[in-house]
Amino acid sequence: MSHDNDSKTKTAATDQTSDFASLLADFEREQQQPGSRNARKPRPKVGSEVRGRVLSIGRDTAFVDLGGKDDGMLALDEVRGPDGQLTIAVGDEITARVVEIDGRAGCVVLRRMMGRGAEGRTELMQACELGIPVEGQVTGVVKGGVEVQVAGVRAFCPISQLELRHIEDGSEFVGQKLQFRISRCEESGRNLNVVLSRRSLLEEAAQVQATELRKKLAVGLVVRGKVTGLKDFGAFVDLGGINGMLHVSELSFQRARHPKEVLTIGQEVEVQVIRIDQSGDPRRPEKIALSLKSLEKDPWMDIELRFPEGSRLQGTVQRLEAYGAFVELEPGVDGLLHISEMGKGQRLHHAKEAMKVGERVDVVVQAVDRDSRRISLALEGSKNAVEAPGSVPSLASVNAGARLGTFADLLNKAAQKKK
């Protein structure tokens, strides 16, 4: 009887072990499935770019979880700012490039920047082969570009590869420490011929920014950007990898003849997206219209309160036309002084015969039309000047060139005939 019990116990234990082995095998297979949360990533290769989370920071090294069985090791000199302070913390996600497998402590050796160490030539050759950025200082302007010192080696960066926008020379960059990618690195005897490109790094960064911006891009979005170009019709603004157009009419409520009166190249501005049109061009899939004006208070919102009919004030002649003069009452608000108000009774063919741009004039508000953004003015002391609210003639048509008050006179005559 005892023998039978022992036999049954051994059989059950064997079955249980078999079940555990089967479960373990199933679990390991699930872990290797591409969709599995804990699936092991393939080992990175030398030169490949990897992304991981900072596990710990030691005295000289940071350890990075690369998501597989390998951890990465990154020298802290790679992640110090100009002030010597660390730019990363435990838990941060970082991107780096693999330069060695099974390095010190069996870890994957990572680099984010090269060309800083004493073994400059060796590192530059490796950086060129792996496409790892290097840091260099622009030391002078030479024919066709700039000279850059990288790890004790004199390198050359063509002017076309120094910036995304077109520049005539690189004098503004002299003395700056910048990041470059090595496009060519050749040994010539004891010398090392190194050609650099900063533009390629800027383009990659712009593509990343553009991808993130497109996720939230929408009409009404307010975003900061940098002015990259000025034309007669408007300004180009880099929103972060994507360019937008700021038309001259959207610069301000004040009249601007040219964007350079309001903006400068390189100026940072806060703008609002007012329209997005799909272009069909894969390189520039959207056309984005921007506005500065939409972020300003509209000076016409309470115009009737600030400039009631019959009010007297002084303005500046801004523009002269055949039918009259446009007088600025305050920035963004112009009124029309009809040509019939000028000349002291003499018939004029153009407002310039009586006034000059920039001249200060005393006027009386005759009529206000907020919807059409029009204010009719009369010269103070003229027979058409309104003395008090309620006796204001209708706003005359500018295109018709009608004399102010004529339409009101006709209405009065018609009313008297009916009587």
GROMACS .gro file of N, CA and C in nm, residues 28 54 59 63 74 79 81 110 139 149 169 182-183 189 221 273 291 293-294 348-349 358 379 418:
model
   72
   28GLU      N    1   0.803   3.193  -2.238
   28GLU     CA    2   0.920   3.244  -2.310
   28GLU      C    3   0.886   3.272  -2.456
   54VAL      N    4   1.760   5.667  -1.863
   54VAL     CA    5   1.873   5.673  -1.771
   54VAL      C    6   1.838   5.597  -1.643
   59ARG      N    7   2.986   5.871  -1.086
   59ARG     CA    8   3.079   5.983  -1.080
   59ARG      C    9   3.121   6.028  -1.219
   63PHE      N   10   2.436   5.512  -1.672
   63PHE     CA   11   2.394   5.383  -1.727
   63PHE      C   12   2.253   5.397  -1.782
   74LEU      N   13   2.732   5.570  -2.083
   74LEU     CA   14   2.756   5.699  -2.148
   74LEU      C   15   2.840   5.787  -2.056
   79VAL      N   16   2.719   6.475  -2.161
   79VAL     CA   17   2.589   6.535  -2.127
   79VAL      C   18   2.605   6.652  -2.029
   81GLY      N   19   2.646   7.069  -1.993
   81GLY     CA   20   2.624   7.193  -2.064
   81GLY      C   21   2.746   7.282  -2.059
  110LEU      N   22   2.815   5.405  -2.542
  110LEU     CA   23   2.738   5.503  -2.618
  110LEU      C   24   2.813   5.635  -2.628
  139THR      N   25   3.664   7.934  -3.619
  139THR     CA   26   3.778   8.021  -3.589
  139THR      C   27   3.801   8.131  -3.692
  149GLN      N   28   3.790   7.443  -3.582
  149GLN     CA   29   3.882   7.359  -3.507
  149GLN      C   30   3.803   7.249  -3.437
  169ASP      N   31   2.819   8.518  -4.579
  169ASP     CA   32   2.946   8.477  -4.520
  169ASP      C   33   2.920   8.433  -4.377
  182ILE      N   34   3.052   6.507  -3.993
  182ILE     CA   35   3.165   6.499  -4.086
  182ILE      C   36   3.117   6.436  -4.216
  183SER      N   37   3.125   6.512  -4.325
  183SER     CA   38   3.083   6.460  -4.454
  183SER      C   39   3.200   6.396  -4.529
  189GLY      N   40   4.897   6.215  -4.577
  189GLY     CA   41   5.024   6.220  -4.507
  189GLY      C   42   5.000   6.237  -4.359
  221LEU      N   43  -0.430   7.784  -3.336
  221LEU     CA   44  -0.314   7.756  -3.251
  221LEU      C   45  -0.222   7.877  -3.247
  273VAL      N   46  -0.218   8.066  -3.607
  273VAL     CA   47  -0.250   7.998  -3.733
  273VAL      C   48  -0.394   8.034  -3.771
  291SER      N   49  -0.096   8.503  -3.853
  291SER     CA   50  -0.139   8.640  -3.823
  291SER      C   51  -0.079   8.689  -3.693
  293LYS      N   52  -0.182   9.018  -3.627
  293LYS     CA   53  -0.293   9.110  -3.601
  293LYS      C   54  -0.402   9.047  -3.517
  294SER      N   55  -0.426   8.917  -3.537
  294SER     CA   56  -0.535   8.850  -3.466
  294SER      C   57  -0.510   8.842  -3.316
  348LEU      N   58  -1.067  12.120  -5.666
  348LEU     CA   59  -0.940  12.047  -5.671
  348LEU      C   60  -0.956  11.919  -5.750
  349HIS      N   61  -0.849  11.877  -5.816
  349HIS     CA   62  -0.849  11.750  -5.889
  349HIS      C   63  -0.786  11.636  -5.808
  358GLY      N   64   0.191  11.360  -4.368
  358GLY     CA   65   0.259  11.399  -4.244
  358GLY      C   66   0.205  11.526  -4.182
  379LEU      N   67  -1.314  11.922  -4.194
  379LEU     CA   68  -1.221  12.015  -4.132
  379LEU      C   69  -1.294  12.097  -4.028
  418LYS      N   70  -4.314  11.528  -5.027
  418LYS     CA   71  -4.422  11.438  -4.985
  418LYS      C   72  -4.522  11.512  -4.898
   0.00000   0.00000   0.00000
